[in-house]
Structure formats: structure tokens, C-alpha cells
Short mmCIF file of C-alpha atoms in Angstrom, two decimals:
data_model
loop_
_atom_site.label_atom_id
_atom_site.label_comp_id
_atom_site.label_asym_id
_atom_site.label_seq_id
_atom_site.Cartn_x
_atom_site.Cartn_y
_atom_site.Cartn_z
CA MET A 1 15.99 17.41 64.05
CA LYS A 2 15.44 20.50 64.87
CA LYS A 3 13.98 21.58 61.66
CA ILE A 4 11.62 18.20 62.12
CA ILE A 5 9.85 19.54 65.93
CA SER A 6 9.56 22.40 64.59
CA ILE A 7 7.40 21.12 61.28
CA VAL A 8 5.88 19.16 63.36
CA THR A 9 5.08 21.34 65.72
CA ILE A 10 3.13 24.09 63.13
CA ALA A 11 1.21 20.57 61.47
CA ILE A 12 -0.37 20.02 65.69
CA VAL A 13 -0.96 23.55 65.89
CA VAL A 14 -3.09 24.15 62.55
CA VAL A 15 -4.84 20.48 63.12
CA SER A 16 -6.56 22.65 66.28
CA CYS A 17 -7.85 25.33 64.54
CA GLY A 18 -9.35 23.00 62.05
CA GLY A 19 -13.15 22.90 64.62
CA GLY A 20 -15.67 20.82 64.09
CA SER A 21 -18.52 21.10 61.28
CA ASP A 22 -22.18 22.25 64.23
CA ALA A 23 -24.30 21.16 61.63
CA SER A 24 -24.25 19.20 58.53
CA VAL A 25 -24.78 20.95 54.85
CA ALA A 26 -27.91 19.16 54.46
CA ASP A 27 -29.15 20.73 57.69
CA ALA A 28 -28.34 24.28 56.39
CA ILE A 29 -30.08 23.36 53.07
CA ALA A 30 -33.86 21.83 54.44
CA SER A 31 -33.69 25.51 56.76
CA SER A 32 -33.98 27.17 53.79
CA ASP A 33 -32.67 29.88 55.26
CA ILE A 34 -30.27 31.55 53.18
CA GLU A 35 -28.08 32.96 55.85
CA THR A 36 -27.55 29.70 57.11
CA ILE A 37 -26.73 28.38 54.07
CA ARG A 38 -23.68 31.37 53.07
CA ALA A 39 -22.67 30.56 56.61
CA LYS A 40 -22.22 26.77 55.94
CA ARG A 41 -20.39 28.11 53.09
CA ILE A 42 -17.88 29.89 54.15
CA GLU A 43 -17.24 27.47 57.15
CA ILE A 44 -16.17 23.79 54.33
CA THR A 45 -13.69 26.79 52.54
CA ASN A 46 -12.02 27.48 55.92
CA GLN A 47 -12.12 23.74 56.88
CA GLN A 48 -10.52 22.86 53.05
CA LYS A 49 -7.75 26.05 52.85
CA ASN A 50 -6.92 23.96 56.10
CA LEU A 51 -6.72 21.58 54.56
CA GLU A 52 -4.74 21.29 51.69
CA LYS A 53 -2.53 23.41 54.59
CA GLU A 54 -1.95 20.04 56.39
CA VAL A 55 -1.32 18.38 53.37
CA ARG A 56 1.52 20.67 52.24
CA LEU A 57 2.74 20.24 56.02
CA LEU A 58 2.55 16.40 54.99
CA ASP A 59 5.16 16.62 51.65
CA SER A 60 7.04 19.20 53.68
CA VAL A 61 7.74 16.48 56.44
CA ILE A 62 8.11 13.29 53.45
CA MET A 63 11.22 15.31 51.16
CA VAL A 64 12.96 16.13 54.80
CA LEU A 65 12.75 12.53 56.20
CA ASP A 66 12.67 10.57 52.28
CA ASP A 67 15.77 10.09 50.48
CA ASN A 68 14.27 9.20 47.21
CA ALA A 69 11.52 12.29 47.70
CA LYS A 70 14.47 14.50 46.26
CA LEU A 71 15.66 12.47 43.26
CA PRO A 72 14.64 13.09 39.36
CA LEU A 73 11.84 11.51 38.53
CA VAL A 74 11.67 9.43 34.65
CA THR A 75 10.17 6.27 33.14
CA THR A 76 11.83 3.87 31.25
CA TYR A 77 11.44 1.70 28.37
CA GLN A 78 11.49 -1.88 27.83
CA ALA A 79 13.46 -2.66 24.90
CA SER A 80 12.25 -6.55 23.51
CA VAL A 81 13.05 -8.64 20.08
CA LYS A 82 10.53 -7.77 17.41
CA GLN A 83 9.57 -8.03 13.77
CA PHE A 84 11.11 -5.03 12.21
CA ASP A 85 9.65 -4.14 8.55
CA HIS A 86 10.92 -1.37 6.72
CA TYR A 87 8.55 0.21 3.89
CA LEU A 88 10.34 2.13 1.43
CA GLU A 89 6.84 5.06 0.02
CA LEU A 90 6.66 6.46 -2.98
CA GLN A 91 4.09 7.30 -5.59
CA GLY A 92 2.87 5.21 -8.64
CA ASP A 93 -0.17 5.61 -11.88
CA VAL A 94 -2.57 2.20 -11.97
CA MET A 95 -2.82 0.31 -15.42
CA THR A 96 -3.76 -2.33 -17.25
CA LYS A 97 -2.31 -3.73 -19.97
CA GLN A 98 -5.87 -4.32 -21.20
CA ASN A 99 -6.89 -0.77 -22.10
CA VAL A 100 -6.52 -0.11 -26.17
CA LEU A 101 -8.16 1.47 -29.05
CA VAL A 102 -9.74 -1.29 -32.12
CA TYR A 103 -8.02 0.18 -34.69
CA PRO A 104 -9.85 -1.19 -38.48
CA GLU A 105 -7.84 -3.31 -40.80
CA MET A 106 -9.08 -2.52 -44.12
CA ALA A 107 -10.49 0.58 -45.37
CA GLY A 108 -13.89 1.29 -46.10
CA THR A 109 -17.20 2.95 -45.05
CA LEU A 110 -18.79 1.38 -41.36
CA ASN A 111 -21.97 0.11 -41.48
CA ARG A 112 -22.76 -0.95 -38.56
CA VAL A 113 -22.34 -0.43 -34.76
CA TYR A 114 -24.18 -3.59 -33.24
CA VAL A 115 -22.62 -2.12 -29.75
CA LYS A 116 -22.23 0.93 -26.94
CA GLU A 117 -20.31 2.73 -24.60
CA GLY A 118 -19.97 1.02 -21.35
CA GLN A 119 -20.51 -2.25 -22.35
CA LYS A 120 -20.02 -5.96 -21.74
CA VAL A 121 -18.49 -7.27 -24.62
CA SER A 122 -16.56 -11.27 -24.17
CA LYS A 123 -13.85 -11.85 -26.70
CA GLY A 124 -14.72 -11.83 -29.83
CA LYS A 125 -17.81 -10.89 -29.66
CA ILE A 126 -18.48 -8.34 -33.45
CA LEU A 127 -18.21 -4.95 -32.86
CA ALA A 128 -18.99 -3.07 -35.89
CA SER A 129 -18.60 -3.69 -39.59
CA ILE A 130 -17.03 -2.06 -43.19
CA ASP A 131 -18.33 -2.41 -46.48
CA ASP A 132 -15.85 -5.10 -47.57
CA GLY A 133 -16.10 -2.74 -51.43
CA GLY A 134 -17.16 -7.10 -52.96
CA LEU A 135 -14.70 -9.18 -51.61
CA SER A 136 -17.72 -12.01 -51.16
CA SER A 137 -18.55 -12.44 -54.44
CA SER A 138 -15.59 -12.94 -55.31
CA LEU A 139 -15.11 -15.45 -52.31
CA ALA A 140 -18.41 -17.33 -53.37
CA GLN A 141 -16.54 -17.33 -56.74
CA MET A 142 -13.27 -18.67 -55.98
CA ARG A 143 -15.14 -21.25 -54.02
CA THR A 144 -16.59 -22.54 -56.74
CA GLN A 145 -13.89 -22.16 -58.53
CA ALA A 146 -11.74 -24.05 -55.28
CA GLU A 147 -14.57 -26.60 -55.44
CA LEU A 148 -14.07 -28.21 -59.80
CA ALA A 149 -11.24 -27.67 -58.74
CA LYS A 150 -11.07 -30.53 -55.69
CA THR A 151 -13.31 -31.95 -58.21
CA THR A 152 -11.05 -32.51 -61.13
CA PHE A 153 -8.47 -33.53 -58.36
CA GLU A 154 -10.04 -36.37 -57.75
CA ARG A 155 -10.97 -37.43 -60.49
CA GLN A 156 -7.83 -37.33 -61.53
CA LYS A 157 -6.57 -38.63 -58.60
CA ARG A 158 -7.93 -42.06 -59.12
CA LEU A 159 -7.35 -41.97 -62.99
CA TRP A 160 -3.86 -42.10 -61.96
CA GLU A 161 -3.89 -45.26 -59.09
CA GLN A 162 -5.64 -46.97 -62.30
CA ASN A 163 -2.73 -45.90 -64.10
CA ILE A 164 -4.64 -44.50 -66.58
CA GLY A 165 -3.74 -41.20 -68.18
CA SER A 166 -0.51 -39.19 -67.56
CA GLU A 167 1.71 -38.12 -64.53
CA ILE A 168 1.75 -34.60 -65.71
CA GLN A 169 -2.30 -34.81 -65.87
CA TYR A 170 -2.27 -35.37 -62.46
CA LEU A 171 -0.03 -33.24 -60.76
CA GLN A 172 -1.66 -30.42 -62.64
CA ALA A 173 -4.93 -31.31 -61.44
CA LYS A 174 -2.79 -31.09 -57.70
CA THR A 175 -1.49 -27.67 -58.38
CA GLN A 176 -4.27 -26.49 -59.55
CA TYR A 177 -6.17 -27.48 -56.21
CA GLU A 178 -3.33 -26.23 -54.66
CA ALA A 179 -3.94 -23.09 -55.53
CA GLN A 180 -7.17 -21.55 -55.41
CA THR A 181 -7.99 -23.16 -51.94
CA SER A 182 -4.82 -21.16 -50.50
CA ALA A 183 -6.54 -17.86 -52.41
CA VAL A 184 -10.01 -19.17 -50.30
CA LYS A 185 -8.08 -18.47 -47.65
CA GLN A 186 -6.98 -15.76 -48.28
CA MET A 187 -9.47 -14.12 -50.13
CA GLU A 188 -11.36 -15.01 -46.32
CA SER A 189 -8.49 -13.63 -43.83
CA GLN A 190 -8.89 -10.02 -46.53
CA VAL A 191 -12.84 -10.39 -45.82
CA GLY A 192 -11.82 -11.07 -41.81
CA LYS A 193 -10.76 -7.96 -41.73
CA SER A 194 -14.74 -6.29 -42.26
CA THR A 195 -15.84 -7.77 -38.92
CA ILE A 196 -14.16 -5.95 -36.42
CA ARG A 197 -14.26 -8.36 -33.06
CA ALA A 198 -13.57 -7.63 -29.58
CA PRO A 199 -9.27 -8.19 -28.35
CA PHE A 200 -9.98 -9.05 -25.05
CA SER A 201 -13.64 -9.25 -23.17
CA GLY A 202 -13.79 -6.41 -21.10
CA ILE A 203 -15.79 -2.52 -21.27
CA VAL A 204 -16.66 -0.30 -23.88
CA ASP A 205 -15.41 2.59 -22.77
CA ASN A 206 -15.73 4.66 -25.60
CA VAL A 207 -17.56 4.32 -29.29
CA ILE A 208 -15.36 6.92 -30.91
CA LYS A 209 -16.58 6.73 -34.88
CA ASP A 210 -19.47 6.46 -35.75
CA GLN A 211 -22.45 4.37 -38.40
CA GLY A 212 -21.76 5.33 -41.90
CA THR A 213 -18.63 7.21 -41.31
CA VAL A 214 -15.59 6.05 -44.11
CA VAL A 215 -12.49 4.52 -42.04
CA SER A 216 -9.37 3.17 -42.81
CA PRO A 217 -6.18 1.30 -40.93
CA GLY A 218 -3.41 3.97 -39.77
CA PRO A 219 -3.65 7.16 -36.98
CA GLY A 220 -6.16 8.29 -36.38
CA SER A 221 -9.05 5.96 -38.15
CA GLU A 222 -9.42 4.10 -34.13
CA ILE A 223 -12.99 2.77 -33.72
CA PHE A 224 -13.02 1.85 -30.11
CA ARG A 225 -11.60 2.02 -27.37
CA ILE A 226 -11.81 -1.27 -24.40
CA VAL A 227 -10.69 -1.25 -21.26
CA ASN A 228 -10.87 -4.29 -18.98
CA LEU A 229 -10.27 -3.19 -15.26
CA SER A 230 -10.36 -6.57 -13.79
CA ASP A 231 -6.69 -7.05 -13.67
CA MET A 232 -5.17 -4.21 -12.93
CA TYR A 233 -1.82 -2.33 -11.11
CA VAL A 234 0.23 0.32 -9.70
CA GLU A 235 3.45 1.31 -11.95
CA VAL A 236 6.49 2.57 -9.49
CA GLU A 237 9.48 3.55 -10.37
CA VAL A 238 12.43 2.78 -7.93
CA PRO A 239 15.72 4.27 -6.90
CA GLU A 240 19.00 2.35 -7.73
CA SER A 241 19.97 1.90 -4.16
CA TYR A 242 16.96 0.20 -3.83
CA LEU A 243 17.84 -2.74 -6.48
CA ASN A 244 18.73 -5.14 -4.07
CA GLY A 245 15.93 -4.68 -1.27
CA ILE A 246 12.98 -4.79 -3.39
CA LYS A 247 12.45 -8.16 -5.36
CA LYS A 248 9.31 -10.02 -6.47
CA GLY A 249 6.70 -11.10 -4.00
CA LYS A 250 7.78 -9.12 -1.22
CA LYS A 251 4.96 -7.15 0.91
CA ALA A 252 3.98 -3.80 -0.96
CA LYS A 253 0.63 -1.46 0.78
CA VAL A 254 -1.38 0.53 -2.14
CA TYR A 255 -2.63 3.88 -1.03
CA PHE A 256 -5.18 5.54 -2.98
CA PRO A 257 -5.79 9.17 -2.50
CA VAL A 258 -8.82 10.16 -3.81
CA LEU A 259 -11.12 6.46 -2.32
CA GLY A 260 -9.22 6.52 0.65
CA ASP A 261 -8.53 2.81 0.29
CA THR A 262 -5.30 0.56 1.10
CA ILE A 263 -4.52 -2.99 -0.38
CA VAL A 264 -1.74 -5.84 0.75
CA SER A 265 -0.68 -6.67 -2.42
CA ALA A 266 2.87 -8.48 -3.37
CA VAL A 267 5.59 -6.88 -5.96
CA ARG A 268 4.58 -8.94 -9.67
CA GLN A 269 7.31 -8.21 -11.78
CA THR A 270 11.00 -6.41 -11.75
CA GLY A 271 11.95 -4.21 -14.25
CA ASN A 272 15.04 -4.78 -15.64
CA PHE A 273 16.07 -1.49 -17.14
CA ILE A 274 17.54 1.04 -15.19
CA ASN A 275 16.63 4.10 -16.60
CA PRO A 276 19.62 6.85 -17.82
CA ASN A 277 17.19 9.82 -17.35
CA ASN A 278 16.59 8.95 -13.18
CA ARG A 279 19.04 5.96 -13.03
CA ALA A 280 15.26 4.53 -11.49
CA PHE A 281 13.93 1.03 -12.51
CA THR A 282 10.40 -0.22 -12.75
CA ILE A 283 8.26 -2.46 -11.06
CA GLU A 284 4.68 -3.95 -10.91
CA VAL A 285 2.06 -4.17 -8.36
CA PRO A 286 -1.26 -5.93 -8.90
CA VAL A 287 -4.63 -5.07 -7.97
CA PRO A 288 -8.07 -6.49 -7.73
CA ASN A 289 -10.86 -4.44 -8.53
CA LYS A 290 -13.72 -6.14 -7.04
CA SER A 291 -15.44 -3.00 -7.09
CA GLY A 292 -14.38 -1.53 -10.79
CA SER A 293 -14.17 1.10 -8.45
CA ILE A 294 -10.05 1.26 -9.48
CA LYS A 295 -9.67 3.20 -12.17
CA PRO A 296 -6.78 3.70 -14.69
CA ASN A 297 -3.84 5.96 -14.42
CA LEU A 298 -5.04 6.48 -10.41
CA THR A 299 -2.66 7.71 -7.63
CA ALA A 300 -1.48 5.85 -5.59
CA LYS A 301 0.71 5.15 -2.39
CA VAL A 302 3.29 2.25 -2.61
CA SER A 303 5.40 1.32 1.24
CA LEU A 304 7.22 -1.34 -0.41
CA ASN A 305 8.27 -3.45 2.60
CA ASP A 306 12.46 -3.11 0.98
CA TYR A 307 13.90 -4.80 4.94
CA THR A 308 12.85 -7.32 7.02
CA ASN A 309 14.62 -7.87 10.53
CA GLU A 310 12.69 -10.76 12.60
CA GLU A 311 14.66 -9.93 16.16
CA ALA A 312 15.40 -6.36 15.79
CA ILE A 313 15.14 -4.33 18.68
CA LEU A 314 13.09 -0.75 18.27
CA ILE A 315 13.00 1.78 20.85
CA PRO A 316 11.51 5.91 20.35
CA GLN A 317 13.76 7.68 18.67
CA GLY A 318 13.31 10.26 21.00
CA ILE A 319 15.05 8.80 23.82
CA ILE A 320 18.46 8.80 21.98
CA SER A 321 20.48 11.53 21.83
CA GLU A 322 24.06 12.75 19.55
CA ASN A 323 28.12 14.24 21.82
CA SER A 324 30.76 16.24 19.62
CA GLY A 325 31.59 13.75 18.25
CA GLY A 326 28.70 12.03 16.74
CA ASP A 327 27.82 9.39 18.72
CA GLN A 328 24.57 8.53 19.44
CA TYR A 329 23.82 7.35 23.19
CA LEU A 330 20.73 6.93 25.41
CA TYR A 331 20.21 5.70 28.55
CA VAL A 332 19.43 2.35 30.83
CA ALA A 333 18.44 2.46 34.44
CA THR A 334 19.28 -0.28 36.48
CA LYS A 335 16.94 -1.35 39.66
CA ASP A 336 18.81 -0.81 42.71
CA GLY A 337 15.66 -2.64 44.69
CA ASP A 338 11.76 -2.86 44.40
CA ASP A 339 11.26 0.75 45.42
CA GLY A 340 12.23 2.37 41.84
CA VAL A 341 15.27 3.74 42.76
CA ALA A 342 17.33 3.10 39.86
CA THR A 343 21.55 4.42 38.84
CA VAL A 344 21.54 5.41 34.50
CA LYS A 345 24.43 4.55 32.98
CA ARG A 346 25.29 5.99 29.26
CA GLN A 347 25.52 3.58 26.63
CA ILE A 348 26.95 4.46 23.24
CA ILE A 349 24.70 2.86 20.36
CA THR A 350 24.18 2.16 16.60
CA THR A 351 21.04 1.97 15.18
CA GLY A 352 19.61 1.22 11.76
CA LEU A 353 16.27 2.50 9.97
CA THR A 354 13.84 4.05 11.38
CA GLN A 355 9.69 3.13 10.83
CA GLY A 356 7.91 6.23 12.06
CA ARG A 357 9.03 7.16 14.76
CA MET A 358 9.99 4.06 16.15
CA VAL A 359 14.23 3.15 15.61
CA GLU A 360 16.11 -0.48 14.65
CA VAL A 361 19.38 -0.51 17.41
CA LEU A 362 21.92 -2.24 16.51
CA SER A 363 24.69 -2.82 18.72
CA GLY A 364 24.82 -1.02 22.53
CA VAL A 365 20.69 -1.82 23.81
CA ASN A 366 19.93 -5.29 25.03
CA SER A 367 16.53 -7.00 25.20
CA GLY A 368 14.92 -6.35 28.57
CA ASP A 369 16.66 -3.40 29.13
CA LEU A 370 15.21 -0.44 30.67
CA LEU A 371 16.04 2.49 28.93
CA ILE A 372 14.83 6.46 30.34
CA ASP A 373 12.08 7.69 28.72
CA GLU A 374 10.99 10.79 30.11
CA GLY A 375 13.35 12.86 31.75
CA ALA A 376 15.77 11.35 29.46
CA ARG A 377 17.45 15.07 28.50
CA THR A 378 17.95 15.54 32.43
CA VAL A 379 19.43 13.15 33.87
CA LYS A 380 23.80 12.12 34.03
CA ASP A 381 25.52 9.41 33.97
CA GLY A 382 26.33 7.16 36.57
CA GLN A 383 23.00 9.70 38.62
CA ASN A 384 20.08 7.28 41.24
CA VAL A 385 16.07 8.54 40.11
CA LYS A 386 12.44 7.62 40.86
CA ILE A 387 11.63 5.04 38.16
CA LEU A 388 7.84 5.55 37.43
CA ASN A 389 5.99 3.15 35.82
CA LEU A 390 7.02 -0.55 35.65
CA GLY A 391 8.62 0.20 32.70
CA THR A 392 7.38 -2.13 30.58
CA ASP A 393 7.07 -2.22 27.03
CA GLU A 394 5.60 0.02 24.55
#
């Protein structure tokens, strides 16, 4: 009590020294007298110092009279139930199943090239033609012979139906016609190989052989590269430990660092083979490519949703501590009233997966609990604290 009376007495003395102001700041400026303005500034500075002393004195009295002012100050995080999606981050490469090299099916001179690099082509469009070495002429002769065999067979058939002629004559005519027809189809197939057509709709990415070049089937004789950029996908190698988490239809986020673009997709296909070299299986994630900016072999960062909990409790990792026994714990605040004073209790918890700075709590925390956030490293079990915020969810 003597200490309080002493502080109040000193405060009264300081306040009495404050003094009034003889003239306003506006009057001093209006005088345009430098000495008057300087004197006014010194006066205001002294008043400011006196006010600071008064504030410090008031704080001292508050510290004496208010027991709560001595309590540690903390902030809280209110636990709540929310959906938790965990993502596995891996790297993949952009692929397309329609990226092929077109080879010739017969040997000969490349007579004509009908397309240019960068040209869009539809499936079945003629890309080039090869000299067939006279096969077209042979085909024309065979067709003529096939027509004669057909006429002979039809006449012999009519006679046979009228019981004229022998059966062997009818069968010989029929066999000759069928054999000639089959020979024509085989020759048409051979001649058709002299025309190179687009296997699918896409873009001629490269014309490898020039007109007049002698080509033949086999490695090193490719003529065109055709690419279709509309059906692109990312191929990712996933460790076998995630076999149960990564399934067809799981959500996936694909980020292209070079393009600075992110696409939300889903797993289209999962492999059925574990690579013994890296103990991983392959998955495919389709990526739409309307702008055509995504190219084959482009690097992509893929985030795969391997775990989802629709009623999870997530808390910041920074409020969790660990004791010497390896147990994880945090502090829960229980309010004693409406003045922000609370009692701290240490709570052992079990955690699950993490995503960024948040971690899933499996046990030890209930929805609505106020968890000590800032100040969690300085409080003790059973201690009273002063909560600065309202304990709302971040």
C-alpha cells in the first residue's frame, strides 16, 4: 500500500510540471519569427517528454494493481474439422502416343513429297509416293486377265446350270477366276505400298527425306515425323510404397516450370508392372493442350493425391514439441472467464501426414480446442496465461 501511495504522489508532481501553452503552433508559424518558432518547438518537445513519463507511471500502477498484467501473453489457434488432401510430389515427362516416324514399306525412288514441315494433315492423307518399278502396269494386266476369267466363269456357270458341259470345266473356270481375283488383290496391296499416307491426324514435324532419294524399308530410312499434340499425357514413375494410394481417377496437379502453368487433371492409367531397377510403377496423367504450348518430353512437376481425410484436424507444425521419450505434445488453453485469462494443459498427441506447414492430428486434439500458438515454447503445464487473440482458426 505504501508503494502505491508513493507512485501516485510522484505522478501528481510530474503532471503539475506540465504547464500550459502560451500560444498555439499556428500563432508561432504566423509570426514568421524564427526564435518564436524554435521556442515553441522546445516547449512541445518538453510536453512530449512529460507525457511519456506520465504513461510510464500509469503502466507502473497498472502492473501493481492488475494481477493479470504479469501473466505470459500468448495467442491461440482454434482446432476445427476440415478436409485434408495430401499430395505426393514427383517429376514426370510429357508424352504422346501419336508421335511416330513414318517409314517406307517398299524400296524405290521417292518420286513426290506432297507435304511440308509444320503442315497439318488428316488421317489417310497422301504424304509421298514411291516409284513402284512397273508394278502398276503389271496390276493393269492382271485386272484384264481377271475380267476374262470372270466372264469365262459366268458363262460356264450358266451352261452348268442348264446341264450343258462337264462339271470339271465348271470347276476349272471357277478356280481360275478365284485365283486371278486373289492375285489382283495381292498386287493392289503391293502397289498401295508405293503411296505413303498419314497414319493419324496431326502435324508434319519433320520431312527427313527429300524428293528423289532412294528409300527402302528398315532402320535409318524414315521419311516423316508426325506428331499429334492434342492427346498429351504426363508419364510418372511412382514408388511401389504408394501402390495403395495412387489409383485410377485420383486427382493430380501438373505444373510446367518452363511455362509457369498448372493444370488440374486425374490419373488415367496405372501400370501393372513394378520396375525391378527402381521399384516403381508407371502412371499416366492426361493434360489438355488447346494452345499447343505443351511439347513432348517437356518436364513437369506432378502432385498426386494419395490420401484424403474429409474430417481431419490440421494444426501448424510449429506449435508441436517433443519430449525425451519421443512423444509429441502441445499446450491446450482453457479459458477461466471473459477476461482472456486461461489455464494451460500439456496434451500428448499422435500426428499423421503433413502438407506444407500443416500437420494432421490423429488423436489428442478435439474440434474447438484452443491450442497455444505464439508463446508455446515458454509456457508450462498448469500455468495461467493471457490470450491476446480470440482463438479463431487461421
